[in-house]
């Protein structure tokens, strides 16, 4: 069975600094994988390499069997299979919510205004902000803006979703509404690779948890194992620090 994402021997340097030091793992179709680890461990760089927002130094990344690191691959076509949501919402402040959600559909996918708006409204409804369709982003809370960003990504009909610390820029009381949307997507069978510091979310939603430190995968397994009874002392130390900090 073809994996959604398969990473083989991935290295990434920034100058002399090796941020990823030989990453190997896969994400199956319909699987939710949460990547946890301390700041600077390479988690976000890994995610950004998956759709070539960062250029890997060496190694191979297969998206549904296509090598996105191959110069002959149509990178833009492969990227259309991948939705990505960042820490920052990256909405256009001079555009209404519905225009934010439809502009890429119309310019990249060539959809008509009517079709794009219909699909956009369906996804705004899915994330619980359809009543805000004509509002400008500055009038939304951070949680609402992030849900619009998720609706925008879903409106491109991706096969998989990447989340890069999607709740870390939010006030604590707004985190739950975004995690609720992500939980619903997981329940619907969306393939998801999630970089997160929300251990409770990882424990409750992930099929697998990957713990990274200093550019390597230290531990990879079911959440009940990695988060409850990890094999490595480094994982145990990290989890202790996270729990004490809550």
PDB file of C-alpha atoms in Angstrom:
ATOM      1  CA  UNK A   1       0.000   0.000   0.000  1.00  0.00           C
ATOM      2  CA  UNK A   2       1.339   3.429  -0.977  1.00  0.00           C
ATOM      3  CA  UNK A   3       2.102   5.701   1.972  1.00  0.00           C
ATOM      4  CA  UNK A   4       0.741   9.243   2.054  1.00  0.00           C
ATOM      5  CA  UNK A   5       4.195  10.469   3.127  1.00  0.00           C
ATOM      6  CA  UNK A   6       7.434   8.510   3.161  1.00  0.00           C
ATOM      7  CA  UNK A   7      10.674  10.150   4.284  1.00  0.00           C
ATOM      8  CA  UNK A   8      14.021   8.442   3.716  1.00  0.00           C
ATOM      9  CA  UNK A   9      17.398   9.671   4.947  1.00  0.00           C
ATOM     10  CA  UNK A  10      16.348  13.323   5.188  1.00  0.00           C
ATOM     11  CA  UNK A  11      19.112  15.801   6.055  1.00  0.00           C
ATOM     12  CA  UNK A  12      18.822  19.571   6.199  1.00  0.00           C
ATOM     13  CA  UNK A  13      21.622  22.064   6.779  1.00  0.00           C
ATOM     14  CA  UNK A  14      21.345  25.789   7.353  1.00  0.00           C
ATOM     15  CA  UNK A  15      24.916  26.823   6.641  1.00  0.00           C
ATOM     16  CA  UNK A  16      27.076  24.675   8.927  1.00  0.00           C
ATOM     17  CA  UNK A  17      24.158  23.810  11.217  1.00  0.00           C
ATOM     18  CA  UNK A  18      22.660  20.375  10.591  1.00  0.00           C
ATOM     19  CA  UNK A  19      19.017  20.712  11.655  1.00  0.00           C
ATOM     20  CA  UNK A  20      17.772  17.330  10.378  1.00  0.00           C
ATOM     21  CA  UNK A  21      20.191  14.438  10.736  1.00  0.00           C
ATOM     22  CA  UNK A  22      18.835  11.471   8.828  1.00  0.00           C
ATOM     23  CA  UNK A  23      15.067  11.305   9.295  1.00  0.00           C
ATOM     24  CA  UNK A  24      13.215   8.131   8.281  1.00  0.00           C
ATOM     25  CA  UNK A  25       9.493   7.644   8.775  1.00  0.00           C
ATOM     26  CA  UNK A  26       6.201   7.247   6.973  1.00  0.00           C
ATOM     27  CA  UNK A  27       2.608   8.356   7.368  1.00  0.00           C
ATOM     28  CA  UNK A  28      -0.021   5.935   6.084  1.00  0.00           C
ATOM     29  CA  UNK A  29      -3.189   7.047   4.296  1.00  0.00           C
ATOM     30  CA  UNK A  30      -5.747   8.135   6.887  1.00  0.00           C
ATOM     31  CA  UNK A  31      -3.198   8.140   9.704  1.00  0.00           C
ATOM     32  CA  UNK A  32      -2.734  10.959  12.225  1.00  0.00           C
ATOM     33  CA  UNK A  33       0.895  11.399  13.294  1.00  0.00           C
ATOM     34  CA  UNK A  34       1.811  13.984  15.942  1.00  0.00           C
ATOM     35  CA  UNK A  35       5.407  15.190  16.135  1.00  0.00           C
ATOM     36  CA  UNK A  36       6.507  16.476  19.536  1.00  0.00           C
ATOM     37  CA  UNK A  37       9.832  17.641  20.942  1.00  0.00           C
ATOM     38  CA  UNK A  38      11.694  20.605  22.391  1.00  0.00           C
ATOM     39  CA  UNK A  39      12.113  23.899  20.575  1.00  0.00           C
ATOM     40  CA  UNK A  40      14.900  23.663  18.013  1.00  0.00           C
ATOM     41  CA  UNK A  41      14.592  19.909  17.534  1.00  0.00           C
ATOM     42  CA  UNK A  42      13.804  20.259  13.804  1.00  0.00           C
ATOM     43  CA  UNK A  43      10.062  19.570  13.906  1.00  0.00           C
ATOM     44  CA  UNK A  44       8.926  22.585  11.861  1.00  0.00           C
ATOM     45  CA  UNK A  45      11.819  22.205   9.420  1.00  0.00           C
ATOM     46  CA  UNK A  46      10.750  18.609   8.841  1.00  0.00           C
ATOM     47  CA  UNK A  47       7.190  19.697   8.119  1.00  0.00           C
ATOM     48  CA  UNK A  48       8.316  22.444   5.748  1.00  0.00           C
ATOM     49  CA  UNK A  49      10.540  19.993   3.869  1.00  0.00           C
ATOM     50  CA  UNK A  50       7.559  17.705   3.223  1.00  0.00           C
ATOM     51  CA  UNK A  51       6.129  20.109   0.652  1.00  0.00           C
ATOM     52  CA  UNK A  52       9.456  21.730  -0.300  1.00  0.00           C
ATOM     53  CA  UNK A  53       8.881  25.050   1.487  1.00  0.00           C
ATOM     54  CA  UNK A  54      12.363  24.220   2.729  1.00  0.00           C
ATOM     55  CA  UNK A  55      14.744  22.563   0.302  1.00  0.00           C
ATOM     56  CA  UNK A  56      16.142  19.285   1.725  1.00  0.00           C
ATOM     57  CA  UNK A  57      19.926  19.027   1.638  1.00  0.00           C
ATOM     58  CA  UNK A  58      19.721  15.300   0.929  1.00  0.00           C
ATOM     59  CA  UNK A  59      17.289  12.427   1.231  1.00  0.00           C
ATOM     60  CA  UNK A  60      14.009  11.482  -0.394  1.00  0.00           C
ATOM     61  CA  UNK A  61      10.413  12.536   0.301  1.00  0.00           C
ATOM     62  CA  UNK A  62       7.636  10.586  -1.385  1.00  0.00           C
ATOM     63  CA  UNK A  63       4.102  11.994  -1.484  1.00  0.00           C
ATOM     64  CA  UNK A  64       1.680   9.213  -2.451  1.00  0.00           C
ATOM     65  CA  UNK A  65       4.612   7.487  -4.137  1.00  0.00           C
ATOM     66  CA  UNK A  66       5.846  10.547  -6.056  1.00  0.00           C
ATOM     67  CA  UNK A  67       9.366  11.768  -5.244  1.00  0.00           C
ATOM     68  CA  UNK A  68       8.904  15.470  -4.505  1.00  0.00           C
ATOM     69  CA  UNK A  69      12.714  15.846  -4.287  1.00  0.00           C
ATOM     70  CA  UNK A  70      13.172  14.668  -7.895  1.00  0.00           C
ATOM     71  CA  UNK A  71      13.910  17.680 -10.159  1.00  0.00           C
ATOM     72  CA  UNK A  72      11.663  16.136 -12.841  1.00  0.00           C
ATOM     73  CA  UNK A  73       8.623  16.000 -10.540  1.00  0.00           C
ATOM     74  CA  UNK A  74       5.927  18.657 -10.991  1.00  0.00           C
ATOM     75  CA  UNK A  75       6.298  20.059  -7.473  1.00  0.00           C
ATOM     76  CA  UNK A  76       3.293  22.372  -7.762  1.00  0.00           C
ATOM     77  CA  UNK A  77       1.028  19.468  -8.773  1.00  0.00           C
ATOM     78  CA  UNK A  78       2.178  17.394  -5.791  1.00  0.00           C
ATOM     79  CA  UNK A  79       1.791  20.365  -3.440  1.00  0.00           C
ATOM     80  CA  UNK A  80      -1.878  20.614  -4.382  1.00  0.00           C
ATOM     81  CA  UNK A  81      -2.385  17.334  -2.538  1.00  0.00           C
ATOM     82  CA  UNK A  82      -1.097  18.917   0.683  1.00  0.00           C
ATOM     83  CA  UNK A  83      -2.895  21.471   2.832  1.00  0.00           C
ATOM     84  CA  UNK A  84      -0.785  23.294   5.390  1.00  0.00           C
ATOM     85  CA  UNK A  85      -1.723  25.447   8.373  1.00  0.00           C
ATOM     86  CA  UNK A  86       0.945  27.506  10.124  1.00  0.00           C
ATOM     87  CA  UNK A  87       1.259  29.171  13.542  1.00  0.00           C
ATOM     88  CA  UNK A  88       0.328  32.468  11.933  1.00  0.00           C
ATOM     89  CA  UNK A  89      -2.905  32.638  10.036  1.00  0.00           C
ATOM     90  CA  UNK A  90      -1.502  34.373   6.921  1.00  0.00           C
ATOM     91  CA  UNK A  91      -4.903  35.762   5.939  1.00  0.00           C
ATOM     92  CA  UNK A  92      -5.224  38.739   3.623  1.00  0.00           C
ATOM     93  CA  UNK A  93      -6.441  41.540   5.903  1.00  0.00           C
ATOM     94  CA  UNK A  94      -7.852  43.577   3.017  1.00  0.00           C
ATOM     95  CA  UNK A  95     -10.117  40.696   1.941  1.00  0.00           C
ATOM     96  CA  UNK A  96     -13.276  39.304   3.529  1.00  0.00           C
ATOM     97  CA  UNK A  97     -13.294  35.781   4.929  1.00  0.00           C
ATOM     98  CA  UNK A  98     -15.002  34.326   1.864  1.00  0.00           C
ATOM     99  CA  UNK A  99     -12.523  36.042  -0.465  1.00  0.00           C
ATOM    100  CA  UNK A 100      -9.638  34.627   1.601  1.00  0.00           C
ATOM    101  CA  UNK A 101     -11.111  31.157   1.234  1.00  0.00           C
ATOM    102  CA  UNK A 102     -11.820  31.407  -2.507  1.00  0.00           C
ATOM    103  CA  UNK A 103      -8.850  33.267  -4.009  1.00  0.00           C
ATOM    104  CA  UNK A 104      -6.544  30.232  -4.282  1.00  0.00           C
ATOM    105  CA  UNK A 105      -9.376  28.054  -5.566  1.00  0.00           C
ATOM    106  CA  UNK A 106      -9.977  30.494  -8.400  1.00  0.00           C
ATOM    107  CA  UNK A 107      -6.365  31.317  -9.286  1.00  0.00           C
ATOM    108  CA  UNK A 108      -4.752  27.896  -8.769  1.00  0.00           C
ATOM    109  CA  UNK A 109      -7.595  25.438  -9.443  1.00  0.00           C
ATOM    110  CA  UNK A 110      -9.435  27.605 -11.977  1.00  0.00           C
ATOM    111  CA  UNK A 111     -12.808  27.331 -10.273  1.00  0.00           C
ATOM    112  CA  UNK A 112     -15.563  29.783 -11.040  1.00  0.00           C
ATOM    113  CA  UNK A 113     -16.517  32.371  -8.413  1.00  0.00           C
ATOM    114  CA  UNK A 114     -19.789  30.544  -7.742  1.00  0.00           C
ATOM    115  CA  UNK A 115     -18.192  27.097  -7.316  1.00  0.00           C
ATOM    116  CA  UNK A 116     -15.377  28.468  -5.171  1.00  0.00           C
ATOM    117  CA  UNK A 117     -17.830  30.279  -2.908  1.00  0.00           C
ATOM    118  CA  UNK A 118     -20.017  27.191  -2.538  1.00  0.00           C
ATOM    119  CA  UNK A 119     -17.030  25.048  -1.548  1.00  0.00           C
ATOM    120  CA  UNK A 120     -15.673  27.812   0.672  1.00  0.00           C
ATOM    121  CA  UNK A 121     -18.963  28.165   2.533  1.00  0.00           C
ATOM    122  CA  UNK A 122     -19.181  24.406   3.058  1.00  0.00           C
ATOM    123  CA  UNK A 123     -15.740  24.418   4.677  1.00  0.00           C
ATOM    124  CA  UNK A 124     -16.412  27.552   6.729  1.00  0.00           C
ATOM    125  CA  UNK A 125     -19.490  25.741   8.033  1.00  0.00           C
ATOM    126  CA  UNK A 126     -17.397  22.659   8.788  1.00  0.00           C
ATOM    127  CA  UNK A 127     -15.035  24.707  10.986  1.00  0.00           C
ATOM    128  CA  UNK A 128     -17.876  26.672  12.586  1.00  0.00           C
ATOM    129  CA  UNK A 129     -17.386  30.197  11.200  1.00  0.00           C
ATOM    130  CA  UNK A 130     -19.747  30.341   8.205  1.00  0.00           C
ATOM    131  CA  UNK A 131     -21.621  33.295   9.733  1.00  0.00           C
ATOM    132  CA  UNK A 132     -18.392  35.328   9.451  1.00  0.00           C
ATOM    133  CA  UNK A 133     -18.130  34.946   5.663  1.00  0.00           C
ATOM    134  CA  UNK A 134     -18.373  38.687   4.951  1.00  0.00           C
ATOM    135  CA  UNK A 135     -16.220  39.859   7.888  1.00  0.00           C
ATOM    136  CA  UNK A 136     -12.610  41.047   7.565  1.00  0.00           C
ATOM    137  CA  UNK A 137      -9.936  39.081   9.490  1.00  0.00           C
ATOM    138  CA  UNK A 138      -9.097  41.931  11.888  1.00  0.00           C
ATOM    139  CA  UNK A 139     -12.609  41.605  13.352  1.00  0.00           C
ATOM    140  CA  UNK A 140     -12.102  37.922  14.187  1.00  0.00           C
ATOM    141  CA  UNK A 141     -10.509  36.349  17.242  1.00  0.00           C
ATOM    142  CA  UNK A 142      -7.276  34.421  16.776  1.00  0.00           C
ATOM    143  CA  UNK A 143      -9.164  31.135  17.034  1.00  0.00           C
ATOM    144  CA  UNK A 144     -11.642  32.224  14.383  1.00  0.00           C
ATOM    145  CA  UNK A 145      -8.822  33.345  12.082  1.00  0.00           C
ATOM    146  CA  UNK A 146      -7.082  30.002  12.453  1.00  0.00           C
ATOM    147  CA  UNK A 147     -10.325  28.174  11.656  1.00  0.00           C
ATOM    148  CA  UNK A 148     -10.662  30.298   8.513  1.00  0.00           C
ATOM    149  CA  UNK A 149      -7.097  29.302   7.600  1.00  0.00           C
ATOM    150  CA  UNK A 150      -8.057  25.642   8.011  1.00  0.00           C
ATOM    151  CA  UNK A 151     -11.176  26.164   5.852  1.00  0.00           C
ATOM    152  CA  UNK A 152      -9.006  27.820   3.198  1.00  0.00           C
ATOM    153  CA  UNK A 153      -6.667  24.802   3.135  1.00  0.00           C
ATOM    154  CA  UNK A 154      -9.563  22.318   3.024  1.00  0.00           C
ATOM    155  CA  UNK A 155     -11.161  24.197   0.126  1.00  0.00           C
ATOM    156  CA  UNK A 156      -8.236  23.138  -2.078  1.00  0.00           C
ATOM    157  CA  UNK A 157      -9.363  19.486  -1.638  1.00  0.00           C
ATOM    158  CA  UNK A 158      -6.058  18.221  -0.212  1.00  0.00           C
ATOM    159  CA  UNK A 159      -5.382  14.523   0.333  1.00  0.00           C
ATOM    160  CA  UNK A 160      -3.523  15.333   3.554  1.00  0.00           C
ATOM    161  CA  UNK A 161      -3.073  18.184   6.025  1.00  0.00           C
ATOM    162  CA  UNK A 162       0.074  19.461   7.725  1.00  0.00           C
ATOM    163  CA  UNK A 163      -0.269  21.504  10.917  1.00  0.00           C
ATOM    164  CA  UNK A 164       2.744  23.456  12.198  1.00  0.00           C
ATOM    165  CA  UNK A 165       2.022  24.401  15.838  1.00  0.00           C
ATOM    166  CA  UNK A 166      -1.406  25.618  14.731  1.00  0.00           C
ATOM    167  CA  UNK A 167      -2.434  26.635  18.268  1.00  0.00           C
ATOM    168  CA  UNK A 168       0.800  28.110  19.632  1.00  0.00           C
ATOM    169  CA  UNK A 169      -0.036  31.722  18.672  1.00  0.00           C
ATOM    170  CA  UNK A 170      -3.479  31.570  20.292  1.00  0.00           C
ATOM    171  CA  UNK A 171      -4.642  32.713  23.702  1.00  0.00           C
ATOM    172  CA  UNK A 172      -5.205  29.648  25.930  1.00  0.00           C
ATOM    173  CA  UNK A 173      -9.002  29.963  25.903  1.00  0.00           C
ATOM    174  CA  UNK A 174      -9.034  29.822  22.081  1.00  0.00           C
ATOM    175  CA  UNK A 175      -6.879  26.715  21.710  1.00  0.00           C
ATOM    176  CA  UNK A 176      -9.741  24.282  22.292  1.00  0.00           C
ATOM    177  CA  UNK A 177     -11.857  25.508  19.385  1.00  0.00           C
ATOM    178  CA  UNK A 178      -9.028  24.924  16.890  1.00  0.00           C
ATOM    179  CA  UNK A 179      -8.112  21.540  18.379  1.00  0.00           C
ATOM    180  CA  UNK A 180     -11.807  20.628  18.108  1.00  0.00           C
ATOM    181  CA  UNK A 181     -11.723  21.251  14.355  1.00  0.00           C
ATOM    182  CA  UNK A 182      -8.518  19.208  14.012  1.00  0.00           C
ATOM    183  CA  UNK A 183     -10.067  16.391  16.059  1.00  0.00           C
ATOM    184  CA  UNK A 184     -13.105  16.365  13.757  1.00  0.00           C
ATOM    185  CA  UNK A 185     -10.880  16.146  10.665  1.00  0.00           C
ATOM    186  CA  UNK A 186      -9.059  13.184  12.212  1.00  0.00           C
ATOM    187  CA  UNK A 187     -12.368  11.456  12.935  1.00  0.00           C
ATOM    188  CA  UNK A 188     -13.369  11.959   9.287  1.00  0.00           C
ATOM    189  CA  UNK A 189     -10.233  10.092   8.170  1.00  0.00           C
ATOM    190  CA  UNK A 190      -8.047  12.973   6.994  1.00  0.00           C
ATOM    191  CA  UNK A 191      -4.359  12.095   6.785  1.00  0.00           C
ATOM    192  CA  UNK A 192      -2.613  14.501   9.169  1.00  0.00           C
ATOM    193  CA  UNK A 193       0.986  15.270  10.150  1.00  0.00           C
ATOM    194  CA  UNK A 194       0.805  17.546  13.174  1.00  0.00           C
ATOM    195  CA  UNK A 195       3.689  19.357  14.871  1.00  0.00           C
ATOM    196  CA  UNK A 196       2.289  20.227  18.272  1.00  0.00           C
ATOM    197  CA  UNK A 197       3.062  20.887  21.915  1.00  0.00           C
ATOM    198  CA  UNK A 198      -0.479  19.865  22.904  1.00  0.00           C
ATOM    199  CA  UNK A 199       0.285  16.525  24.569  1.00  0.00           C
ATOM    200  CA  UNK A 200      -3.361  15.893  25.463  1.00  0.00           C
ATOM    201  CA  UNK A 201      -4.366  16.245  21.811  1.00  0.00           C
ATOM    202  CA  UNK A 202      -1.584  13.886  20.734  1.00  0.00           C
ATOM    203  CA  UNK A 203      -2.637  11.341  23.358  1.00  0.00           C
ATOM    204  CA  UNK A 204      -6.306  11.480  22.388  1.00  0.00           C
ATOM    205  CA  UNK A 205      -6.186  11.816  18.611  1.00  0.00           C
ATOM    206  CA  UNK A 206      -2.881  10.533  17.178  1.00  0.00           C
ATOM    207  CA  UNK A 207      -2.421   7.047  15.770  1.00  0.00           C
ATOM    208  CA  UNK A 208       1.316   7.517  16.289  1.00  0.00           C
ATOM    209  CA  UNK A 209       3.525   9.975  18.136  1.00  0.00           C
ATOM    210  CA  UNK A 210       7.039  10.858  16.974  1.00  0.00           C
ATOM    211  CA  UNK A 211       9.402  12.424  19.495  1.00  0.00           C
ATOM    212  CA  UNK A 212      12.248  14.419  17.936  1.00  0.00           C
ATOM    213  CA  UNK A 213      15.322  15.910  19.543  1.00  0.00           C
ATOM    214  CA  UNK A 214      18.423  17.493  18.008  1.00  0.00           C
ATOM    215  CA  UNK A 215      17.356  16.649  14.464  1.00  0.00           C
ATOM    216  CA  UNK A 216      16.679  12.937  14.913  1.00  0.00           C
ATOM    217  CA  UNK A 217      13.674  10.748  15.652  1.00  0.00           C
ATOM    218  CA  UNK A 218      14.256   9.482  19.182  1.00  0.00           C
ATOM    219  CA  UNK A 219      11.008   7.567  19.551  1.00  0.00           C
ATOM    220  CA  UNK A 220       8.119   6.576  17.275  1.00  0.00           C
ATOM    221  CA  UNK A 221       5.092   4.580  18.336  1.00  0.00           C
ATOM    222  CA  UNK A 222       1.503   4.550  19.595  1.00  0.00           C
ATOM    223  CA  UNK A 223       0.622   7.429  21.940  1.00  0.00           C
ATOM    224  CA  UNK A 224      -0.097   4.987  24.762  1.00  0.00           C
ATOM    225  CA  UNK A 225       3.522   3.857  24.548  1.00  0.00           C
ATOM    226  CA  UNK A 226       5.463   7.010  23.674  1.00  0.00           C
ATOM    227  CA  UNK A 227       3.541   9.340  25.992  1.00  0.00           C
ATOM    228  CA  UNK A 228       2.921   6.948  28.881  1.00  0.00           C
ATOM    229  CA  UNK A 229       5.814   4.470  28.942  1.00  0.00           C
ATOM    230  CA  UNK A 230       8.565   5.730  26.615  1.00  0.00           C
ATOM    231  CA  UNK A 231      11.705   3.690  26.037  1.00  0.00           C
ATOM    232  CA  UNK A 232      14.147   6.606  26.092  1.00  0.00           C
ATOM    233  CA  UNK A 233      15.214   8.735  29.035  1.00  0.00           C
ATOM    234  CA  UNK A 234      15.287  11.819  26.784  1.00  0.00           C
ATOM    235  CA  UNK A 235      11.579  11.351  26.025  1.00  0.00           C
ATOM    236  CA  UNK A 236      10.773  10.858  29.710  1.00  0.00           C
ATOM    237  CA  UNK A 237      12.657  14.035  30.657  1.00  0.00           C
ATOM    238  CA  UNK A 238      10.854  16.076  27.988  1.00  0.00           C
ATOM    239  CA  UNK A 239       7.415  14.814  29.040  1.00  0.00           C
ATOM    240  CA  UNK A 240       8.167  15.524  32.710  1.00  0.00           C
ATOM    241  CA  UNK A 241       9.105  19.104  31.856  1.00  0.00           C
ATOM    242  CA  UNK A 242       5.963  19.592  29.750  1.00  0.00           C
ATOM    243  CA  UNK A 243       3.677  18.190  32.427  1.00  0.00           C
ATOM    244  CA  UNK A 244       5.324  20.283  35.173  1.00  0.00           C
ATOM    245  CA  UNK A 245       4.956  23.389  33.010  1.00  0.00           C
ATOM    246  CA  UNK A 246       1.199  22.945  32.551  1.00  0.00           C
TER     247      UNK A 246
END
